[in-house]
XYZ file of N, CA, C and O in Angstrom:
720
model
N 22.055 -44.727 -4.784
C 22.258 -45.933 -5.572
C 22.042 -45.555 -7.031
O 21.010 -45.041 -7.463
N 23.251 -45.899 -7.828
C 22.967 -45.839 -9.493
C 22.070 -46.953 -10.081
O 21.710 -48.096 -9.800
N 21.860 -45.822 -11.250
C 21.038 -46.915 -12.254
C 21.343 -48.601 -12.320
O 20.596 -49.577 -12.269
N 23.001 -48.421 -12.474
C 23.612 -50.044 -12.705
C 23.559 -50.243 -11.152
O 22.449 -50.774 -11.139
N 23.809 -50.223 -10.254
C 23.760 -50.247 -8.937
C 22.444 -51.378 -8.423
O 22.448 -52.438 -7.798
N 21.209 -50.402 -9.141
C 20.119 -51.048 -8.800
C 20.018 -52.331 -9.797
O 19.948 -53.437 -9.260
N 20.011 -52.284 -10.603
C 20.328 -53.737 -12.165
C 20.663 -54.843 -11.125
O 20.281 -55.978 -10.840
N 21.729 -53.771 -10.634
C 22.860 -55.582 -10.601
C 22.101 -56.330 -9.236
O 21.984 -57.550 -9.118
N 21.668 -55.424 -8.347
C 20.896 -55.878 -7.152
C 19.756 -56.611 -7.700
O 19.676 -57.789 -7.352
N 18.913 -56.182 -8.439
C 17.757 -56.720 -9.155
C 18.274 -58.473 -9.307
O 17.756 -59.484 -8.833
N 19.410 -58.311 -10.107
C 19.494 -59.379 -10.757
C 20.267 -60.696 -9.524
O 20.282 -61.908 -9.742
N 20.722 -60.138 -8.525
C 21.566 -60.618 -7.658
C 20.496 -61.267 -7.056
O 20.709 -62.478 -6.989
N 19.027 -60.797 -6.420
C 17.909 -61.000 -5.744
C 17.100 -62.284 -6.427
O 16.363 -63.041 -5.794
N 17.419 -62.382 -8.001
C 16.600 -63.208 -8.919
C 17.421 -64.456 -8.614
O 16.849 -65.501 -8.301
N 18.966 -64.359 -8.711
C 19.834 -65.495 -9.078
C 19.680 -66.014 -7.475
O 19.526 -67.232 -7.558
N 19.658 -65.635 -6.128
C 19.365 -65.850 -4.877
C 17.989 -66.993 -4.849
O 17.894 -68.012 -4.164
N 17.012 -66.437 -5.824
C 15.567 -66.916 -5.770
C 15.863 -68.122 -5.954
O 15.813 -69.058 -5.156
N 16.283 -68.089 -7.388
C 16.752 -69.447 -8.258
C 17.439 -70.677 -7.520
O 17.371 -71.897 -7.669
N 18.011 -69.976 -6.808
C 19.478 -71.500 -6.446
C 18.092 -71.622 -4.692
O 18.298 -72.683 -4.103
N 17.210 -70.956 -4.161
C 16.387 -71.688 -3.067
C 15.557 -72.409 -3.879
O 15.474 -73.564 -3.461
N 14.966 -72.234 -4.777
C 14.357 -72.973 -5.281
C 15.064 -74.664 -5.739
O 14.669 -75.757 -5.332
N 15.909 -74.445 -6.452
C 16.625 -75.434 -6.905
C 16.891 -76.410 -6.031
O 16.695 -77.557 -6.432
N 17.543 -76.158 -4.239
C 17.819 -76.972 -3.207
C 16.576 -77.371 -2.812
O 16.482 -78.428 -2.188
N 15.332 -76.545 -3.126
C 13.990 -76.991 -2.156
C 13.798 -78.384 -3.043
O 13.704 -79.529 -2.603
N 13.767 -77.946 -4.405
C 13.366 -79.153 -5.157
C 14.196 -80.168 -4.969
O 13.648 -81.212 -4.615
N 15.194 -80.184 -5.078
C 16.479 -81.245 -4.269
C 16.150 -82.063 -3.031
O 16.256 -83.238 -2.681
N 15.726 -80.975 -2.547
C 15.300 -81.716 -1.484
C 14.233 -82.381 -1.264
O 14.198 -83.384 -0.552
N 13.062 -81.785 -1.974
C 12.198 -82.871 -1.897
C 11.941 -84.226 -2.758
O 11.073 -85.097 -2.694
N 13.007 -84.037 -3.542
C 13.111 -85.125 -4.745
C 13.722 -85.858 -3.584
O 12.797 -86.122 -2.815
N 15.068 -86.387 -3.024
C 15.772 -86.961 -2.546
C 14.836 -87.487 -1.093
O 15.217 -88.506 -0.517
N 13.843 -86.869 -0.666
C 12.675 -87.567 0.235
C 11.634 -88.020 0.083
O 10.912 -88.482 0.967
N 11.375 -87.942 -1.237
C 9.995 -88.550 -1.732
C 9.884 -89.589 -2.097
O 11.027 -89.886 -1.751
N 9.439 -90.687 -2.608
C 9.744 -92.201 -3.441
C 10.029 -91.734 -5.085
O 9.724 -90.696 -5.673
N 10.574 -92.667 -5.439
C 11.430 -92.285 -6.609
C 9.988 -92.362 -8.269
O 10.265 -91.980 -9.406
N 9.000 -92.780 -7.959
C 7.384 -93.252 -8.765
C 7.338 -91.800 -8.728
O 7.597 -91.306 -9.826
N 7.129 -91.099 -7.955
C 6.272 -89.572 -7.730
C 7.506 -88.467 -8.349
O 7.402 -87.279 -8.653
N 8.342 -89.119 -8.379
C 9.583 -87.927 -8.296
C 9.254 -86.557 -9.205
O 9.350 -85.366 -8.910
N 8.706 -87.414 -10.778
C 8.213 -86.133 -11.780
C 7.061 -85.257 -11.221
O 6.740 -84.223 -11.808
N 6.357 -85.721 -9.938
C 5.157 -85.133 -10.235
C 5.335 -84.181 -8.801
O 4.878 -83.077 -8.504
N 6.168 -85.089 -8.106
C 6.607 -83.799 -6.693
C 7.577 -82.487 -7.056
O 7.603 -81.404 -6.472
N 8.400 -82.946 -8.255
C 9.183 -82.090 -8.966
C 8.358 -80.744 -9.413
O 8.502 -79.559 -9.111
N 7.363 -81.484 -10.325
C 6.497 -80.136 -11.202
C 5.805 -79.340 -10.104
O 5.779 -78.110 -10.152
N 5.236 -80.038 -9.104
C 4.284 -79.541 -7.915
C 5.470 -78.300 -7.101
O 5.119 -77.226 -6.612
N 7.008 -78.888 -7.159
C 7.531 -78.105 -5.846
C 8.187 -76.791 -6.759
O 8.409 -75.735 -6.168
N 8.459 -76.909 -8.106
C 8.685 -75.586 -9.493
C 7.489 -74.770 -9.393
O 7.393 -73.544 -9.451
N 6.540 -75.706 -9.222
C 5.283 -74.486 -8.840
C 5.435 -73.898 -8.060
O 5.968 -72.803 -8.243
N 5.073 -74.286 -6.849
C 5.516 -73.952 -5.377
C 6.864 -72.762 -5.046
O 7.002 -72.037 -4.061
N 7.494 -72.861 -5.924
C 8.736 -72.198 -5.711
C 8.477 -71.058 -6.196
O 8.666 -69.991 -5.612
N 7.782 -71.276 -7.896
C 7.680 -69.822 -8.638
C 6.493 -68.899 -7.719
O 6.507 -67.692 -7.474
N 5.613 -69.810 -7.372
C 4.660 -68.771 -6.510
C 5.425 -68.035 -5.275
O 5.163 -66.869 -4.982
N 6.378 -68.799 -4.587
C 6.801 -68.115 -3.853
C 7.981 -67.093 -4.065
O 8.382 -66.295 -3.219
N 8.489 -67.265 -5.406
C 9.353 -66.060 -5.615
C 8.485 -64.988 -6.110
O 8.739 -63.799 -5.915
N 7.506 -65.391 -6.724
C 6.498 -64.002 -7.408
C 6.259 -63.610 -6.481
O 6.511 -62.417 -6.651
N 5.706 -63.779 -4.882
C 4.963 -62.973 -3.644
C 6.176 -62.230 -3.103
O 6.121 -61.173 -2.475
N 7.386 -62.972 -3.449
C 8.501 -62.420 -2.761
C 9.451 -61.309 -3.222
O 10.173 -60.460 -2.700
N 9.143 -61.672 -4.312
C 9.589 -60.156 -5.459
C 8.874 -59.405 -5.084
O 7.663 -59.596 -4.976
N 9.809 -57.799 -4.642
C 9.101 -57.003 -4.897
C 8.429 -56.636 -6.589
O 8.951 -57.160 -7.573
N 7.296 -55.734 -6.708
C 6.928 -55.427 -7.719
C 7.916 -54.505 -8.494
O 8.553 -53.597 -7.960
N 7.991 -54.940 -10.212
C 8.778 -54.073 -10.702
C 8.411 -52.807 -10.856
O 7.322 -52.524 -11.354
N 9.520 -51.634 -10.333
C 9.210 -50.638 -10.686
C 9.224 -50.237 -12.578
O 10.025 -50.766 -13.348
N 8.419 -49.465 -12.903
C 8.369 -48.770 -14.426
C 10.028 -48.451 -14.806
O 10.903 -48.299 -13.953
N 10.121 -48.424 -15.477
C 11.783 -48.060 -15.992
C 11.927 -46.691 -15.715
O 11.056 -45.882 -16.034
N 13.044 -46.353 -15.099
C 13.134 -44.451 -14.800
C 13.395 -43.971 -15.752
O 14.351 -44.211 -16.489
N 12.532 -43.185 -15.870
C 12.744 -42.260 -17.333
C 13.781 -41.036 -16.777
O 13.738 -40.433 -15.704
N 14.881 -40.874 -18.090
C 15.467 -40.218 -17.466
C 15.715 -38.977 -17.615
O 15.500 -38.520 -18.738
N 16.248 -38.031 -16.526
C 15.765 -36.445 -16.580
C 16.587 -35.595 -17.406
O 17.655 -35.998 -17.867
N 16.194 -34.584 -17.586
C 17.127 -33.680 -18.965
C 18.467 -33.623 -18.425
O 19.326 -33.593 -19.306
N 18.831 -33.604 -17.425
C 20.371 -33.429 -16.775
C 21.155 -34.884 -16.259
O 22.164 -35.142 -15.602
N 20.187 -35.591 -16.884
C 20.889 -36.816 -16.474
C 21.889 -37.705 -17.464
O 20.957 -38.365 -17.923
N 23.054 -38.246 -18.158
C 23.357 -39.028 -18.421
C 23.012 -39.801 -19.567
O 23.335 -39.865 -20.753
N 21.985 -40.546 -18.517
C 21.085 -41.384 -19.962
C 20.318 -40.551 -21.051
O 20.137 -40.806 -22.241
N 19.955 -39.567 -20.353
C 18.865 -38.311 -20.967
C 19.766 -38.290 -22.182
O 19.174 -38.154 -23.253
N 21.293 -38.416 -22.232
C 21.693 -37.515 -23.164
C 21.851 -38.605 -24.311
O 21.423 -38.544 -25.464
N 22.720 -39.820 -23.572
C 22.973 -40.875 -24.877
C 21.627 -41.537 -25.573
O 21.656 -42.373 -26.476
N 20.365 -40.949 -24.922
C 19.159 -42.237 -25.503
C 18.440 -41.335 -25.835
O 17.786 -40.931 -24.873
N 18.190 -40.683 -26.975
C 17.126 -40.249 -27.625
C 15.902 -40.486 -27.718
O 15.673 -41.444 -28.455
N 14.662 -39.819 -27.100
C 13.649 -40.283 -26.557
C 13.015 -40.624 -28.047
O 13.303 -39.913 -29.009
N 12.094 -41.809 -28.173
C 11.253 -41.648 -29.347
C 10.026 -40.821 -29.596
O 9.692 -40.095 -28.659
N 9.558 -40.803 -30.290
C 8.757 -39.322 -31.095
C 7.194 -40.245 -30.959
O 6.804 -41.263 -31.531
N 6.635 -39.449 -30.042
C 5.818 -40.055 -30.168
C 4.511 -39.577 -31.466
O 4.361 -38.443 -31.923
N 3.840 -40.609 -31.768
C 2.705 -40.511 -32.720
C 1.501 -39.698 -32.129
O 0.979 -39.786 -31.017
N 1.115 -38.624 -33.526
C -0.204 -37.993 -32.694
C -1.241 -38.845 -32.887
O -1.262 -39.549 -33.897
N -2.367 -38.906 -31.828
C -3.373 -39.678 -31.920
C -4.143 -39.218 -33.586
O -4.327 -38.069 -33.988
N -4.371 -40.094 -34.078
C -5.568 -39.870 -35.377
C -7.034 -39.921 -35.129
O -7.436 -40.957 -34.600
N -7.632 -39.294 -35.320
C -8.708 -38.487 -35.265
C -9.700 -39.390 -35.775
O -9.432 -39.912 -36.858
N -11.244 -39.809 -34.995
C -11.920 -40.644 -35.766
C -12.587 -40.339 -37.157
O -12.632 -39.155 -37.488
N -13.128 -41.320 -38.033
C -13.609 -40.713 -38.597
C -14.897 -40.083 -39.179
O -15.942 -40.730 -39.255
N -14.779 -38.710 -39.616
C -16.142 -38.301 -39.635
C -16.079 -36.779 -38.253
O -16.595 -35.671 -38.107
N -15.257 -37.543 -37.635
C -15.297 -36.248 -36.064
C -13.860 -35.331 -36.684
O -12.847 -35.786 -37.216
N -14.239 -33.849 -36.370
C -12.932 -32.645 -36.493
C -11.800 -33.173 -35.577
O -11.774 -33.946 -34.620
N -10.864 -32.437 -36.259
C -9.554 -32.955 -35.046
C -9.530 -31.987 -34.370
O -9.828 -30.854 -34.747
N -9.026 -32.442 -32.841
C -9.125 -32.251 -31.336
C -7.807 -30.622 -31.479
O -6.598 -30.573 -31.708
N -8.854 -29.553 -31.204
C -8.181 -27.902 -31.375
C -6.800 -28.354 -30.126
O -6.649 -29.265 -29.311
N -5.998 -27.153 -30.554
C -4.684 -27.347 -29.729
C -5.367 -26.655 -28.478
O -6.443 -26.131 -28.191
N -4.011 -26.976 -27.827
C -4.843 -26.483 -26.447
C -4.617 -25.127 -26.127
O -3.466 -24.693 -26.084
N -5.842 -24.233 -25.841
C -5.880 -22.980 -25.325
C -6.616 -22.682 -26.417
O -7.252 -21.651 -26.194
N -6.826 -23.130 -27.534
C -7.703 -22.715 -28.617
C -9.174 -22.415 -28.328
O -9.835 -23.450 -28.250
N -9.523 -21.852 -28.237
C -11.443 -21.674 -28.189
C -12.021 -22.633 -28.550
O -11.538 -23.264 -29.490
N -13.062 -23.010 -28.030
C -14.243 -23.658 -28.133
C -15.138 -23.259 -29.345
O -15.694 -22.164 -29.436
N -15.212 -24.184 -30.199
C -16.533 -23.433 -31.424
C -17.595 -24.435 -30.811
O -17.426 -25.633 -30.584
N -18.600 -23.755 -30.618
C -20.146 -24.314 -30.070
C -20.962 -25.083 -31.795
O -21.044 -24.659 -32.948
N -21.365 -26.224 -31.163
C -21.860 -27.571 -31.946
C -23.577 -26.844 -31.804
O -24.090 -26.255 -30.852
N -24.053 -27.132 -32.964
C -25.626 -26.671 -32.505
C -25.964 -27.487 -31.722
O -26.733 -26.802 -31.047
N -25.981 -28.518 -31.253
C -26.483 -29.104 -30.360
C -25.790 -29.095 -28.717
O -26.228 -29.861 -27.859
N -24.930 -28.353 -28.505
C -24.142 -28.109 -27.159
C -24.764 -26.638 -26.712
O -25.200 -25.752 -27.446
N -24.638 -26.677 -24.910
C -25.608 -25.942 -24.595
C -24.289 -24.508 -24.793
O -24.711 -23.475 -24.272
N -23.081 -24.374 -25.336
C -22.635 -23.533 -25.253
C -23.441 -22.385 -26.594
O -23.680 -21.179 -26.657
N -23.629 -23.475 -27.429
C -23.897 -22.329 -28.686
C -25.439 -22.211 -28.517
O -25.949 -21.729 -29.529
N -26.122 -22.441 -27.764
C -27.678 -22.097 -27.137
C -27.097 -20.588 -25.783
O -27.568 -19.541 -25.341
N -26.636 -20.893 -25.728
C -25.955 -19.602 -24.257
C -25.668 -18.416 -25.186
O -26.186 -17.300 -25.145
N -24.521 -18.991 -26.233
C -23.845 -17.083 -27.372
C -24.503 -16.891 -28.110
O -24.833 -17.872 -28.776
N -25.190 -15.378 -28.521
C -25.944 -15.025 -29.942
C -25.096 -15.342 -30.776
O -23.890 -15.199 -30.572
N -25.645 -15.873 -31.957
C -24.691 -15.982 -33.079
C -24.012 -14.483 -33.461
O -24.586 -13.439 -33.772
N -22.726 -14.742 -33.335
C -22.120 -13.224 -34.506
C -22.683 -12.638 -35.724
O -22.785 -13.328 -36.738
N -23.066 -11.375 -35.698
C -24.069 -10.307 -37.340
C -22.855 -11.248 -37.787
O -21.867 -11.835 -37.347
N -23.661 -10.978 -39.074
C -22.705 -11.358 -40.283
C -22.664 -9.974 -40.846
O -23.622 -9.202 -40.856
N -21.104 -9.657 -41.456
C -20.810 -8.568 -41.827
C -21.504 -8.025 -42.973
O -21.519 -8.900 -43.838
N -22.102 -6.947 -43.379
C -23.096 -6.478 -44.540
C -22.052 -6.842 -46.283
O -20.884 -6.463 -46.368
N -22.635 -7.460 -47.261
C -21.560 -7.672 -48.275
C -21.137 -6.427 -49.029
O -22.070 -5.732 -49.431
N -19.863 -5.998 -49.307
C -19.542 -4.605 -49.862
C -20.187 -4.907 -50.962
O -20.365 -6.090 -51.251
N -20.649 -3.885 -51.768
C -20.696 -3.852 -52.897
C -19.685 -4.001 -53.656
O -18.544 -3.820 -53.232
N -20.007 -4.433 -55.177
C -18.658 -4.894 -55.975
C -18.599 -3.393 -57.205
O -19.335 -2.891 -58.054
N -17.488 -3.200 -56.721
C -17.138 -1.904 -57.776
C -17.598 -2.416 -58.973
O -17.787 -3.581 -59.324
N -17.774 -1.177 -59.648
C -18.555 -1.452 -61.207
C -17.388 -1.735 -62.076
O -16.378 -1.038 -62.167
N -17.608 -2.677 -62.611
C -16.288 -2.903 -63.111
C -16.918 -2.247 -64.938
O -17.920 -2.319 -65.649
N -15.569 -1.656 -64.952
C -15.397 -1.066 -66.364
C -15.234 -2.055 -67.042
O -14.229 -2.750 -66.890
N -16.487 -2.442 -68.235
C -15.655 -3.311 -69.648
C -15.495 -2.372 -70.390
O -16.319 -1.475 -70.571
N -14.409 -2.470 -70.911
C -13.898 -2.465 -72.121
C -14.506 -3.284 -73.461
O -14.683 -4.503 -73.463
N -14.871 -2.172 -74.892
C -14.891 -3.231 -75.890
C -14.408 -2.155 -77.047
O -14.083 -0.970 -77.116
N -14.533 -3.087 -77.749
C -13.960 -2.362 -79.176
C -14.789 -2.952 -80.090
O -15.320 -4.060 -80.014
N -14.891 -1.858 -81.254
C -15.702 -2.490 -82.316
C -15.213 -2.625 -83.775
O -14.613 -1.685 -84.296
N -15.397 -3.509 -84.293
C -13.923 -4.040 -85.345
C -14.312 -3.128 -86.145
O -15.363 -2.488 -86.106
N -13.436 -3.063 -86.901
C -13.592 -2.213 -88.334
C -12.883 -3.034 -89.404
O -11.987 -3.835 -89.141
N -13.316 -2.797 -90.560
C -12.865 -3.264 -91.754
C -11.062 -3.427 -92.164
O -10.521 -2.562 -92.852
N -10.404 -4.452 -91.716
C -9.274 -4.871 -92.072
C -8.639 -4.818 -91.204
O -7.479 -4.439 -91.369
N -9.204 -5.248 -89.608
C -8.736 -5.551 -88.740
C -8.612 -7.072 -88.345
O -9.445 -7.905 -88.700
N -7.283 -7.425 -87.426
C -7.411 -8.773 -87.367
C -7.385 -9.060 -85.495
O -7.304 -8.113 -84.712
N -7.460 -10.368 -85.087
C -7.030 -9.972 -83.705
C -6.175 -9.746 -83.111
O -6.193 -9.383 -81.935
N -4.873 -9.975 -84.059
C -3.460 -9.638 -83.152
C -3.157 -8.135 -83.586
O -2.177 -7.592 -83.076
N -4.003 -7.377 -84.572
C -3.903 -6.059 -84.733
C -4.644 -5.444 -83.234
O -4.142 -4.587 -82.507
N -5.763 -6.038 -83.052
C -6.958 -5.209 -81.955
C -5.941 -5.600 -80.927
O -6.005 -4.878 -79.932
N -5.128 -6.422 -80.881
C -4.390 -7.005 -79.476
C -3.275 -6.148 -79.214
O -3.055 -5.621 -78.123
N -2.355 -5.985 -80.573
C -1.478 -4.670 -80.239
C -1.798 -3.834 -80.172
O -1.179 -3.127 -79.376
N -3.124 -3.110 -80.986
C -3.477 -1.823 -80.578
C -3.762 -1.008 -79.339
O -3.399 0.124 -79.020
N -4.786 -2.225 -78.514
C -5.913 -2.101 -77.665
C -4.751 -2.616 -76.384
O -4.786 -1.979 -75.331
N -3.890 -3.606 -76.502
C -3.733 -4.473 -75.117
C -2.045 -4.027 -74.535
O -1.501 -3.962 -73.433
N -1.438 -3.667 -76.640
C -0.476 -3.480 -76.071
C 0.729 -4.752 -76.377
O 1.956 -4.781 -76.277
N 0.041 -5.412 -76.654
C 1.167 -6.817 -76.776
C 0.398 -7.829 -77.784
O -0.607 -8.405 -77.366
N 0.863 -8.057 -79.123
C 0.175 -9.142 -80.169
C 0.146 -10.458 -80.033
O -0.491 -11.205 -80.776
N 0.905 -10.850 -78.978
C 0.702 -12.349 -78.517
C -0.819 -12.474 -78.000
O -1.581 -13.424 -78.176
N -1.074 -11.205 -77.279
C -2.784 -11.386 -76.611
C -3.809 -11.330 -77.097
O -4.799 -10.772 -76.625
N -3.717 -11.976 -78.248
C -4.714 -12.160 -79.475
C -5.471 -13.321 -78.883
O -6.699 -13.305 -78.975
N -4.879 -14.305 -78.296
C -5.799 -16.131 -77.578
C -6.514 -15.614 -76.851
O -7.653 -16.074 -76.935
N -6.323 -14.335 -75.674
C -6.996 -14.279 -74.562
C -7.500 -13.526 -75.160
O -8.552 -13.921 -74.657
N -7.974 -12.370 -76.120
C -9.001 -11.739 -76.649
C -9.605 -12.759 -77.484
O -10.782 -12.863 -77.139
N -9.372 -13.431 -78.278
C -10.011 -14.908 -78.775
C -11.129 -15.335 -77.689
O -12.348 -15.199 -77.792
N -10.271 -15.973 -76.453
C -11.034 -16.570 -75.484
C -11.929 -15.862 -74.836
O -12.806 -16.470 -74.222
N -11.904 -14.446 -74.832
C -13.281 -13.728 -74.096
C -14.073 -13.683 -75.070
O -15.152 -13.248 -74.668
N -14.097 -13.968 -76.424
C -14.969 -13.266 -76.906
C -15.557 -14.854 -78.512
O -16.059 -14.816 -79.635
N -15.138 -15.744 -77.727
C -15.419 -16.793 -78.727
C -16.805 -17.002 -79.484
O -17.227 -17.347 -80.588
N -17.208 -16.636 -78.380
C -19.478 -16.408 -78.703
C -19.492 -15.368 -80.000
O -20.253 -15.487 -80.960
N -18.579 -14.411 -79.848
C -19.360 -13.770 -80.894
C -18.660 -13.832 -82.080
O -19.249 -13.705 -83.154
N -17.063 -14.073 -81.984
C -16.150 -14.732 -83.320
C -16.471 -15.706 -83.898
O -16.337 -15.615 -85.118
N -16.941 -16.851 -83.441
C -17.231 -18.050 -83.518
C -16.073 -19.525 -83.592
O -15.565 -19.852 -82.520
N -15.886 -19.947 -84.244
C -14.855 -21.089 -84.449
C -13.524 -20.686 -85.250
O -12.547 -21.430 -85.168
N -13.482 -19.672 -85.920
C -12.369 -19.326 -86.693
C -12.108 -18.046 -86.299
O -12.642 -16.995 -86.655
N -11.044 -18.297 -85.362
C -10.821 -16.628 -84.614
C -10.054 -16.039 -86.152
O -9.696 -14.862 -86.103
N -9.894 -16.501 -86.973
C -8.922 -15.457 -88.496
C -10.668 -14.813 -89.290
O -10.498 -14.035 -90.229
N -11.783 -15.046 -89.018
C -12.594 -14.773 -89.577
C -13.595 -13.785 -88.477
O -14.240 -14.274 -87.550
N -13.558 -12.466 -88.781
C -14.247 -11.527 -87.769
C -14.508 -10.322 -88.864
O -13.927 -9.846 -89.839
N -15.744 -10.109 -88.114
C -16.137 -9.042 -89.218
C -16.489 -7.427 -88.661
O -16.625 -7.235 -87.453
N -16.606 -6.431 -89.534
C -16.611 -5.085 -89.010
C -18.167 -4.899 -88.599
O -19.190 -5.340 -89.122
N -17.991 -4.213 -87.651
C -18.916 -4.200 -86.812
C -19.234 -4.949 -85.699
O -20.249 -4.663 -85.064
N -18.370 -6.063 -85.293
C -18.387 -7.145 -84.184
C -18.028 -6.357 -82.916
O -17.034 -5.638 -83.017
N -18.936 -6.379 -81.256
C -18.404 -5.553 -80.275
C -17.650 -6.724 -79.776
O -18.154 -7.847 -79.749
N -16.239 -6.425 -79.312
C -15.469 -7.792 -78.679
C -15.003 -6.937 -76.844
O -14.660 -5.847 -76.387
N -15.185 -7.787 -76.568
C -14.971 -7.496 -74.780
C -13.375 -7.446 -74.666
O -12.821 -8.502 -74.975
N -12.751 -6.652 -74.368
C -11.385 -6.594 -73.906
C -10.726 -7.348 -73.070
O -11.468 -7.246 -72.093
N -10.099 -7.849 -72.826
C -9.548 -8.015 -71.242
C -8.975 -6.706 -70.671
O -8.912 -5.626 -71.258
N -8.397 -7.117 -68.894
C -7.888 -6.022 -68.401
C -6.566 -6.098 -68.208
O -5.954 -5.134 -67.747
């Protein structure tokens, strides 16, 4: 039996329900006294719907349909939303991901904590300085020393403490830190 197959039966079973109901009430309208009629009416619509609800079978879930099927192809499944994460709690690791142990879970009471790796030492870093001499400026020490006279700001900027506020005013004998 097809998808529409089953529909139309569904619906064939409902419209069946409908028209017993309709004659029951008929019928008991047309035997009752005509004073009661509204109230044997509402009583026997009751009566009827209870007995089509016991008599219906239960609906099945809608068939979802399979990658080779038909519908699969014309109905694009919707996308579902990932759950959002409460807040304050980490979001939920993908699956197959490891477990990181909570200090308070008996997993991270069970593993020694991992050494922590020893810190390398930090290479000595070479400064560079230069020491001004008489009728030098900074975009001279910048082409001389750096190579390029635009890099007069960034020798400016390392060395503002000891130039002071007027990088055009520097005097001989000043040690200025290079860049690299």
């Amino acid at each position: 039996m097809g998808l529409f197959d089953f529909l139309k039966s569904d619906k064939k079973k409902a419209h069946e329900a409908t028209e017993k109901a309709r004659e029951q009430v008929q019928q008991q309208a047309s035997a009752g006294p005509a004073t009661s009629q509204a109230a044997d009416a509402a009583s026997a619509t009751r009566a009827a719907a209870e007995r089509m609800a016991a008599a219906a079978p239960p609906r099945p879930a809608p068939a979802t349909p399979t990658p080779g099927s038909a519908a699969h192809k014309a109905v694009p499944a919707p996308p579902r939303p990932a759950p959002m994460p409460k807040p304050g709690t980490a979001a939920p690791a993908a699956p197959g991901a490891a477990h990181t142990p909570t200090p308070g879970s008996a997993a991270h009471k069970a593993v020694p904590a991992a050494p922590k790796p020893a810190p390398k030492p930090a290479p000595a870093a070479k400064k560079r300085t230069y020491t001004v001499r008489p009728g030098d400026s900074l975009s001279a020490i910048a082409r001389r020393e750096l190579g390029n006279e635009a890099r007069w700001r960034e020798l400016y900027a390392m060395n503002k403490g000891v130039v002071g506020s007027n990088p055009d005013l520097i005097r001989p004998g000043m040690v200025l830190t290079l860049p690299h």
